[in-house]
Coordinates of N, CA and C in Angstrom, one line a residue:
M764 N 133.2 97.9 142.6 CA 132.4 98.0 141.4 C 131.3 99.1 141.5
T765 N 131.2 100.0 140.6 CA 130.1 101.0 140.7 C 128.8 100.4 140.1
A766 N 127.7 101.1 140.4 CA 126.4 100.7 139.9 C 126.4 100.7 138.4
T767 N 127.2 101.7 137.8 CA 127.2 101.7 136.3 C 128.0 100.5 135.8
E768 N 129.1 100.2 136.4 CA 129.9 99.1 135.9 C 129.2 97.8 136.1
D769 N 128.3 97.7 137.1 CA 127.6 96.5 137.4 C 126.6 96.2 136.3
R770 N 126.2 97.2 135.5 CA 125.2 97.0 134.4 C 125.9 96.6 133.1
I771 N 127.2 96.6 133.1 CA 128.0 96.2 131.9 C 128.4 94.8 132.0
A772 N 128.3 94.0 130.9 CA 128.6 92.6 130.9 C 130.1 92.4 131.3
D773 N 131.0 93.2 130.8 CA 132.4 93.2 131.2 C 132.7 94.5 131.9
P774 N 132.8 94.5 133.2 CA 133.0 95.7 134.0 C 134.4 96.4 133.6
G775 N 135.3 95.6 133.2 CA 136.6 96.1 132.8 C 136.6 96.9 131.5
E776 N 135.4 96.8 130.8 CA 135.3 97.6 129.5 C 135.2 99.1 129.7
I777 N 134.7 99.5 130.9 CA 134.6 100.9 131.1 C 135.9 101.6 131.3
P778 N 136.8 101.1 132.2 CA 138.1 101.7 132.3 C 139.0 101.6 131.0
R779 N 138.9 100.5 130.3 CA 139.6 100.3 129.0 C 139.1 101.3 128.0
T780 N 137.8 101.5 127.9 CA 137.3 102.4 126.9 C 137.6 103.8 127.3
W781 N 137.5 104.1 128.5 CA 137.9 105.5 129.0 C 139.3 105.8 128.6
A782 N 140.2 104.9 128.8 CA 141.6 105.1 128.5 C 141.8 105.4 127.0
D783 N 141.0 104.6 126.1 CA 141.0 104.9 124.7 C 140.4 106.2 124.3
V784 N 139.4 106.6 125.0 CA 138.8 108.0 124.8 C 139.8 109.0 125.0
V785 N 140.5 108.9 126.1 CA 141.6 109.9 126.5 C 142.7 109.9 125.5
T786 N 143.1 108.7 125.1 CA 144.2 108.6 124.1 C 143.8 109.3 122.8
T787 N 142.6 109.0 122.3 CA 142.1 109.6 121.1 C 142.0 111.1 121.2
A788 N 141.5 111.6 122.3 CA 141.4 113.0 122.5 C 142.7 113.7 122.4
R789 N 143.7 113.0 123.0 CA 145.1 113.6 123.0 C 145.6 113.6 121.6
R790 N 145.2 112.6 120.8 CA 145.7 112.6 119.4 C 145.1 113.8 118.6
T791 N 143.9 114.2 118.9 CA 143.3 115.3 118.2 C 144.1 116.6 118.4
T792 N 144.7 116.7 119.6 CA 145.6 117.9 119.8 C 147.0 117.7 119.3
S793 N 147.6 116.6 119.5 CA 148.9 116.3 119.0 C 149.1 116.3 117.5
E794 N 148.0 116.0 116.8 CA 148.0 116.0 115.4 C 147.3 117.2 114.8
G795 N 147.1 118.2 115.6 CA 146.6 119.5 115.1 C 145.2 119.6 114.7
L796 N 144.3 118.7 115.1 CA 142.9 118.8 114.7 C 142.1 119.7 115.7
V797 N 142.6 119.9 116.8 CA 142.0 120.9 117.8 C 143.1 121.7 118.5
V798 N 142.6 122.8 119.1 CA 143.5 123.6 119.9 C 142.9 123.8 121.2
G799 N 143.8 123.6 122.3 CA 143.3 123.7 123.6 C 142.3 122.6 124.0
T800 N 141.1 123.1 124.5 CA 140.1 122.1 124.9 C 138.9 122.0 123.9
S801 N 139.1 122.6 122.7 CA 138.1 122.5 121.7 C 137.9 121.1 121.2
G802 N 136.8 120.8 120.6 CA 136.5 119.4 120.2 C 136.2 118.5 121.3
N803 N 135.8 117.3 121.0 CA 135.4 116.3 122.1 C 135.4 114.9 121.5
V804 N 135.4 113.9 122.3 CA 135.5 112.5 121.9 C 134.6 111.7 122.8
S805 N 133.9 110.7 122.3 CA 133.1 109.8 123.1 C 133.1 108.4 122.6
A806 N 132.7 107.5 123.4 CA 132.5 106.1 123.0 C 131.4 105.5 123.8
R807 N 130.7 104.6 123.2 CA 129.5 103.9 123.9 C 129.9 102.5 124.3
V808 N 129.5 102.3 125.6 CA 129.7 100.9 126.2 C 128.3 100.5 126.7
G809 N 127.6 99.6 126.0 CA 126.3 99.3 126.4 C 125.4 100.6 126.2
D810 N 124.7 100.9 127.3 CA 123.9 102.2 127.3 C 124.6 103.3 128.0
V811 N 125.9 103.2 128.2 CA 126.7 104.2 128.8 C 127.6 104.9 127.8
V812 N 127.5 106.2 127.7 CA 128.4 107.0 126.8 C 129.5 107.6 127.6
L813 N 130.7 107.2 127.4 CA 131.9 107.9 128.0 C 132.3 109.0 127.1
V814 N 132.4 110.2 127.8 CA 132.6 111.4 127.0 C 133.6 112.3 127.7
T815 N 134.4 113.0 126.9 CA 135.4 114.0 127.5 C 134.7 115.1 128.2
P816 N 135.2 115.6 129.3 CA 134.6 116.6 130.1 C 134.8 118.0 129.5
S817 N 134.0 118.9 130.0 CA 134.0 120.3 129.5 C 135.2 121.1 130.0
G818 N 136.0 121.7 129.1 CA 137.0 122.6 129.6 C 138.2 122.1 130.3
V819 N 138.5 120.8 130.2 CA 139.6 120.2 130.9 C 140.6 119.8 129.8
P820 N 141.9 120.3 129.9 CA 142.9 119.9 128.9 C 143.1 118.3 129.0
Y821 N 143.2 117.7 127.8 CA 143.2 116.3 127.7 C 144.5 115.7 128.4
D822 N 145.6 116.4 128.5 CA 146.7 115.9 129.1 C 146.6 115.8 130.6
R823 N 145.5 116.4 131.2 CA 145.3 116.3 132.6 C 144.3 115.2 133.0
L824 N 143.8 114.5 132.0 CA 142.8 113.5 132.3 C 143.5 112.2 132.7
G825 N 143.0 111.5 133.7 CA 143.5 110.2 134.1 C 142.4 109.2 134.3
P826 N 142.8 108.0 134.8 CA 141.8 106.9 135.0 C 140.6 107.3 135.9
G827 N 140.9 108.2 136.9 CA 139.8 108.5 137.8 C 138.9 109.6 137.3
D828 N 139.1 110.1 136.1 CA 138.3 111.3 135.6 C 137.3 110.9 134.6
A829 N 136.9 109.6 134.6 CA 135.9 109.1 133.6 C 134.6 109.8 133.8
V830 N 134.0 110.2 132.7 CA 132.7 110.8 132.7 C 131.7 110.0 131.9
G831 N 130.6 109.6 132.4 CA 129.7 108.7 131.7 C 128.3 109.2 131.9
V832 N 127.5 109.1 130.8 CA 126.0 109.5 130.9 C 125.3 108.4 130.2
D833 N 124.0 108.3 130.5 CA 123.1 107.4 129.8 C 122.6 108.1 128.5
L834 N 121.8 107.3 127.8 CA 121.4 107.9 126.5 C 120.4 109.0 126.6
D835 N 119.9 109.3 127.8 CA 119.0 110.4 128.0 C 119.8 111.6 128.6
G836 N 121.1 111.4 128.8 CA 122.0 112.5 129.2 C 122.2 112.6 130.7
R837 N 121.6 111.6 131.5 CA 121.8 111.7 132.9 C 123.2 111.1 133.3
Q838 N 123.9 111.9 134.1 CA 125.3 111.5 134.4 C 125.2 110.3 135.4
V839 N 125.9 109.2 135.0 CA 126.0 108.0 135.8 C 127.4 107.6 136.3
L840 N 128.4 108.4 135.8 CA 129.7 108.1 136.2 C 130.5 109.4 136.2
G841 N 131.3 109.6 137.3 CA 132.2 110.7 137.4 C 131.6 112.0 138.0
E842 N 132.4 112.9 138.3 CA 132.0 114.2 138.9 C 132.2 115.4 138.0
L843 N 133.1 115.2 137.0 CA 133.4 116.3 136.0 C 132.1 116.5 135.1
T844 N 131.9 117.8 134.7 CA 130.8 118.1 133.8 C 131.1 117.6 132.4
P845 N 130.2 116.9 131.8 CA 130.4 116.4 130.4 C 130.6 117.6 129.4
T846 N 131.1 117.3 128.3 CA 131.3 118.3 127.2 C 130.0 119.0 126.9
S847 N 130.1 120.2 126.6 CA 128.9 121.0 126.2 C 128.2 120.5 124.9
E848 N 129.0 119.7 124.2 CA 128.4 119.2 122.9 C 127.7 117.8 123.2
L849 N 127.4 117.5 124.4 CA 126.7 116.3 124.7 C 125.5 116.0 123.9
P850 N 124.6 117.0 123.7 CA 123.4 116.8 122.9 C 123.7 116.2 121.5
M851 N 124.8 116.7 120.9 CA 125.2 116.2 119.6 C 125.6 114.8 119.6
H852 N 126.4 114.4 120.6 CA 126.9 113.0 120.7 C 125.7 112.1 120.9
L853 N 124.8 112.4 121.9 CA 123.7 111.6 122.2 C 122.8 111.4 121.0
A854 N 122.6 112.5 120.3 CA 121.7 112.4 119.1 C 122.2 111.3 118.1
V855 N 123.5 111.4 117.9 CA 124.1 110.4 116.9 C 124.0 109.0 117.4
Y856 N 124.3 108.8 118.7 CA 124.2 107.4 119.3 C 122.7 106.9 119.2
R857 N 121.8 107.8 119.5 CA 120.4 107.3 119.4 C 119.9 107.0 118.0
A858 N 120.5 107.7 117.0 CA 120.0 107.5 115.6 C 120.8 106.6 114.8
T859 N 122.0 106.2 115.2 CA 122.8 105.4 114.3 C 123.4 104.2 115.1
D860 N 124.2 103.4 114.5 CA 124.9 102.3 115.1 C 126.3 102.7 115.6
A861 N 126.5 104.0 115.8 CA 127.8 104.5 116.2 C 128.2 103.9 117.6
R862 N 129.5 103.6 117.7 CA 130.1 103.2 119.0 C 131.1 104.2 119.4
A863 N 131.5 105.1 118.6 CA 132.5 106.1 118.9 C 132.3 107.3 118.0
I864 N 132.6 108.5 118.6 CA 132.4 109.8 117.9 C 133.6 110.7 118.2
V865 N 134.1 111.3 117.1 CA 135.2 112.3 117.2 C 134.7 113.6 116.6
H866 N 134.8 114.7 117.4 CA 134.4 116.0 117.0 C 135.6 116.9 117.1
T867 N 136.0 117.6 116.0 CA 137.2 118.5 116.0 C 136.8 119.8 115.4
H868 N 137.8 120.8 115.5 CA 137.8 122.1 114.9 C 138.9 122.2 113.9
A869 N 139.1 121.1 113.1 CA 140.2 121.0 112.2 C 140.2 122.2 111.2
V870 N 141.3 122.8 111.0 CA 141.4 124.1 110.2 C 140.9 124.0 108.8
H871 N 141.4 123.0 108.0 CA 141.0 123.0 106.6 C 139.5 122.6 106.5
A872 N 139.0 121.7 107.3 CA 137.6 121.3 107.2 C 136.7 122.4 107.6
T873 N 137.1 123.1 108.7 CA 136.3 124.3 109.1 C 136.3 125.4 108.0
A874 N 137.4 125.6 107.4 CA 137.5 126.5 106.3 C 136.5 126.1 105.2
V875 N 136.5 124.9 104.8 CA 135.6 124.4 103.8 C 134.1 124.6 104.2
S876 N 133.9 124.4 105.5 CA 132.5 124.6 105.9 C 131.9 126.0 105.7
T877 N 132.8 126.9 105.5 CA 132.4 128.3 105.3 C 132.2 128.6 103.8
L878 N 132.5 127.7 103.0 CA 132.6 128.0 101.5 C 131.5 127.3 100.7
V879 N 131.2 126.1 101.1 CA 130.3 125.2 100.3 C 129.2 124.6 101.2
D880 N 128.2 124.0 100.5 CA 127.2 123.2 101.3 C 127.5 121.7 101.3
E881 N 128.5 121.3 100.5 CA 128.9 119.9 100.4 C 130.4 119.9 99.9
L882 N 131.2 119.1 100.5 CA 132.6 119.0 100.1 C 132.6 118.4 98.7
P883 N 133.2 119.1 97.7 CA 133.2 118.6 96.3 C 134.0 117.2 96.3
L884 N 133.6 116.4 95.3 CA 134.1 115.0 95.2 C 135.5 115.1 94.6
V885 N 136.4 115.6 95.3 CA 137.8 115.7 94.8 C 138.6 114.5 94.9
H886 N 138.2 113.5 95.8 CA 138.9 112.3 95.9 C 138.0 111.1 96.2
Y887 N 138.4 109.9 95.8 CA 137.5 108.8 95.9 C 137.3 108.3 97.4
M888 N 138.1 108.8 98.3 CA 138.0 108.4 99.7 C 136.7 109.0 100.3
A889 N 136.0 109.8 99.6 CA 134.7 110.2 100.1 C 133.8 109.0 100.3
A890 N 134.1 107.9 99.6 CA 133.3 106.7 99.7 C 133.4 106.1 101.1
A891 N 134.6 106.4 101.8 CA 134.8 105.8 103.1 C 133.8 106.5 104.1
L892 N 133.3 107.6 103.8 CA 132.3 108.4 104.6 C 130.9 108.2 104.1
G893 N 130.7 107.4 103.1 CA 129.3 107.2 102.6 C 129.0 108.0 101.4
G894 N 129.9 108.8 100.9 CA 129.6 109.7 99.8 C 129.9 111.1 100.1
P895 N 129.4 112.0 99.2 CA 129.7 113.5 99.4 C 129.4 113.9 100.8
V896 N 130.4 114.6 101.4 CA 130.2 115.0 102.8 C 129.4 116.4 102.9
R897 N 128.3 116.4 103.6 CA 127.5 117.6 103.6 C 127.9 118.5 104.7
V898 N 127.5 119.8 104.6 CA 127.7 120.8 105.6 C 126.4 121.1 106.4
A899 N 126.4 120.8 107.7 CA 125.2 121.1 108.5 C 125.1 122.6 108.7
P900 N 123.9 123.2 108.6 CA 123.8 124.6 108.8 C 124.3 125.0 110.2
Y901 N 124.7 126.3 110.3 CA 125.2 126.8 111.6 C 124.1 126.8 112.6
A902 N 124.4 126.5 113.9 CA 123.6 126.7 115.0 C 124.5 126.8 116.2
L903 N 124.1 127.4 117.3 CA 124.9 127.6 118.5 C 125.3 126.3 119.0
Y904 N 126.6 126.2 119.4 CA 127.2 125.0 119.9 C 126.4 124.5 121.2
G905 N 126.4 123.2 121.3 CA 125.8 122.6 122.5 C 124.2 122.6 122.5
T906 N 123.6 122.9 121.4 CA 122.1 123.0 121.4 C 121.5 121.8 120.6
E907 N 120.3 121.6 120.9 CA 119.5 120.5 120.2 C 119.3 120.9 118.7
E908 N 119.3 122.2 118.5 CA 119.2 122.7 117.1 C 120.4 122.2 116.3
L909 N 121.6 122.4 116.8 CA 122.8 121.9 116.1 C 122.8 120.4 116.0
A910 N 122.3 119.7 117.0 CA 122.2 118.2 116.9 C 121.3 117.8 115.8
G911 N 120.2 118.5 115.6 CA 119.3 118.2 114.6 C 119.8 118.4 113.2
H912 N 120.5 119.5 113.1 CA 121.2 119.8 111.8 C 122.2 118.7 111.4
L913 N 123.0 118.3 112.5 CA 124.0 117.3 112.2 C 123.4 116.0 111.8
L914 N 122.3 115.5 112.4 CA 121.7 114.3 112.0 C 121.2 114.3 110.6
A915 N 120.7 115.4 110.1 CA 120.2 115.5 108.7 C 121.4 115.4 107.8
A916 N 122.6 116.1 108.2 CA 123.8 116.0 107.3 C 124.4 114.6 107.3
L917 N 124.2 113.9 108.4 CA 124.8 112.5 108.5 C 123.9 111.5 107.8
D918 N 122.8 111.8 107.3 CA 121.9 110.8 106.7 C 122.7 110.0 105.6
G919 N 122.9 108.7 105.8 CA 123.6 107.9 104.9 C 125.1 108.1 104.9
R920 N 125.6 108.9 105.8 CA 127.0 109.2 105.9 C 127.6 108.9 107.3
T921 N 128.9 108.8 107.4 CA 129.5 108.6 108.7 C 130.3 109.8 109.1
G922 N 130.2 110.9 108.4 CA 130.9 112.1 108.7 C 130.2 113.3 108.1
A923 N 130.4 114.5 108.8 CA 129.8 115.7 108.3 C 130.6 116.9 108.7
L924 N 130.4 118.0 108.0 CA 131.0 119.3 108.5 C 129.9 120.1 109.1
L925 N 130.4 120.9 110.1 CA 129.5 121.8 110.8 C 129.8 123.2 110.4
R926 N 128.9 124.0 109.8 CA 129.2 125.3 109.3 C 129.8 126.2 110.3
N927 N 131.0 126.8 109.9 CA 131.7 127.7 110.8 C 132.1 127.1 112.1
H928 N 132.3 125.8 112.1 CA 132.5 125.1 113.4 C 133.5 124.0 113.3
G929 N 133.3 122.9 112.5 CA 134.3 121.8 112.5 C 133.7 120.6 111.9
T930 N 134.2 119.4 112.4 CA 133.8 118.1 111.9 C 133.2 117.2 112.9
V931 N 132.4 116.3 112.5 CA 132.0 115.2 113.3 C 132.0 113.9 112.5
T932 N 132.7 112.9 113.0 CA 132.7 111.6 112.3 C 132.4 110.5 113.4
Y933 N 131.8 109.4 112.9 CA 131.6 108.3 113.9 C 132.0 107.0 113.3
G934 N 132.1 105.9 114.1 CA 132.5 104.6 113.6 C 132.2 103.6 114.6
S935 N 132.6 102.3 114.3 CA 132.4 101.2 115.2 C 133.4 101.1 116.3
T936 N 134.5 101.8 116.1 CA 135.6 101.9 117.1 C 136.1 103.4 117.1
L937 N 136.9 103.7 118.2 CA 137.5 105.0 118.2 C 138.5 105.2 117.1
D938 N 139.3 104.1 116.8 CA 140.3 104.2 115.7 C 139.6 104.5 114.4
Q939 N 138.5 103.9 114.2 CA 137.8 104.1 112.9 C 137.2 105.5 112.8
A940 N 136.6 106.0 113.9 CA 136.1 107.4 114.0 C 137.2 108.4 113.8
Y941 N 138.3 108.1 114.4 CA 139.4 109.1 114.3 C 140.0 109.1 112.8
D942 N 140.1 107.9 112.3 CA 140.7 107.8 110.9 C 139.7 108.5 109.9
R943 N 138.4 108.4 110.1 CA 137.5 109.1 109.3 C 137.6 110.7 109.4
T944 N 137.9 111.1 110.6 CA 138.1 112.5 110.9 C 139.4 113.0 110.1
A945 N 140.5 112.2 110.3 CA 141.7 112.6 109.6 C 141.6 112.6 108.1
Q946 N 140.8 111.6 107.6 CA 140.6 111.5 106.1 C 139.8 112.7 105.6
L947 N 138.8 113.1 106.4 CA 137.9 114.3 106.0 C 138.8 115.5 106.0
E948 N 139.6 115.7 107.0 CA 140.4 116.9 107.1 C 141.4 116.9 105.9
W949 N 141.9 115.7 105.5 CA 142.9 115.7 104.4 C 142.2 116.0 103.1
M950 N 140.9 115.5 102.9 CA 140.2 115.8 101.7 C 139.9 117.3 101.6
C951 N 139.6 117.9 102.7 CA 139.3 119.3 102.7 C 140.6 120.1 102.3
R952 N 141.7 119.7 102.9 CA 142.9 120.4 102.6 C 143.3 120.2 101.1
L953 N 143.0 119.0 100.6 CA 143.3 118.7 99.1 C 142.4 119.6 98.2
W954 N 141.1 119.7 98.5 CA 140.3 120.6 97.7 C 140.7 122.0 97.8
L955 N 140.9 122.5 99.0 CA 141.4 123.9 99.1 C 142.6 124.2 98.3
T956 N 143.6 123.2 98.4 CA 144.8 123.4 97.7 C 144.6 123.5 96.2
A957 N 143.8 122.6 95.7 CA 143.6 122.5 94.2 C 142.7 123.7 93.8
A958 N 141.8 124.1 94.6 CA 140.8 125.2 94.2 C 141.5 126.6 94.2
T959 N 142.7 126.7 94.8 CA 143.3 128.0 94.9 C 144.4 128.2 93.8
V960 N 144.6 127.2 92.9 CA 145.5 127.4 91.8 C 144.9 128.3 90.8
P961 N 145.5 129.4 90.5 CA 145.0 130.4 89.5 C 144.8 129.8 88.2
G962 N 143.6 130.1 87.6 CA 143.4 129.7 86.2 C 143.0 128.2 86.0
H963 N 142.8 127.5 87.1 CA 142.4 126.1 87.0 C 141.3 125.8 88.0
T964 N 140.5 124.8 87.6 CA 139.3 124.3 88.4 C 139.5 122.8 88.6
P965 N 139.5 122.4 89.8 CA 139.7 121.0 90.1 C 138.7 120.1 89.3
T966 N 139.2 119.0 88.8 CA 138.3 118.0 88.2 C 137.7 117.2 89.4
L967 N 136.5 116.8 89.2 CA 135.7 116.1 90.3 C 135.2 114.8 89.8
L968 N 135.1 113.9 90.8 CA 134.5 112.6 90.5 C 133.0 112.7 90.4
T969 N 132.4 111.7 89.8 CA 130.9 111.6 89.8 C 130.4 110.8 91.0
G970 N 129.2 110.9 91.3 CA 128.6 110.1 92.3 C 128.7 108.6 92.0
A971 N 128.6 108.3 90.7 CA 128.7 106.9 90.3 C 130.1 106.3 90.5
Q972 N 131.1 107.2 90.3 CA 132.5 106.7 90.5 C 132.8 106.5 92.0
V973 N 132.2 107.4 92.8 CA 132.4 107.2 94.2 C 131.7 106.0 94.7
A974 N 130.5 105.7 94.2 CA 129.8 104.5 94.6 C 130.5 103.2 94.2
E975 N 131.2 103.3 93.1 CA 131.9 102.1 92.6 C 133.1 101.8 93.6
V976 N 133.7 102.9 94.1 CA 134.8 102.8 95.1 C 134.2 102.2 96.4
A977 N 133.1 102.6 96.8 CA 132.5 102.1 98.0 C 132.4 100.6 98.0
G978 N 132.0 100.0 96.8 CA 131.9 98.6 96.7 C 133.2 97.9 96.9
K979 N 134.2 98.5 96.3 CA 135.6 97.9 96.3 C 136.2 98.0 97.7
L980 N 135.9 99.1 98.5 CA 136.4 99.3 99.8 C 135.9 98.2 100.8
R981 N 134.7 97.7 100.5 CA 134.2 96.6 101.4 C 135.1 95.4 101.5
G982 N 135.9 95.2 100.4 CA 136.8 94.1 100.5 C 138.3 94.5 100.7
Y983 N 138.4 95.7 101.2 CA 139.8 96.3 101.3 C 140.4 95.8 102.7
G984 N 141.7 95.6 102.7 CA 142.4 95.3 103.9 C 142.6 93.8 104.1
Q985 N 143.1 93.4 105.3 CA 143.3 92.0 105.7 C 142.0 91.4 106.2
R986 N 141.8 90.1 105.8 CA 140.6 89.4 106.3 C 140.9 88.8 107.7

């Protein structure tokens, strides 16, 4: 048992969560949300953040490649260098109740980030992300400036677009964070598709309509 695992109530949670981080990261490539080693995934276990390493193809990661840092960014697990976007991940964990984060360079979402300051309310599933998805201003990747822009865009939301960059979503589980990413990419694709039909302008929902959906979604699914 490592010193890091000794600080966790269930030491087995570290390897299980790392396996889920790797699986989720591989999904982002297999489902076309990232290319190569772009994007990154993380999950929080207690005060340890497990995060994908910088510049390592996800299909090469195994159980012994776990990378963990504390909430101040000090590496407490593994030898590989954490993702360059670590400041962004840590900022979200410190400011929200996030337990998992997915960052991608999804094509349609990134395209939308270059066109608008907020994704138009083209579909009611914006409610699943807390409302209209904002676009954080551009800043150099891996910087505290970008992390600050992201936190402002995430205010009251669980997902945001990064200008000329990509997406960030978070959730209570990796599955939830990933599903929100996929939903955001789908909504961006939907708006781009509708907006490019000559002679037509997409009809949009109102904030009140989306808020109504948010209430209904709280009772959605199996109990």
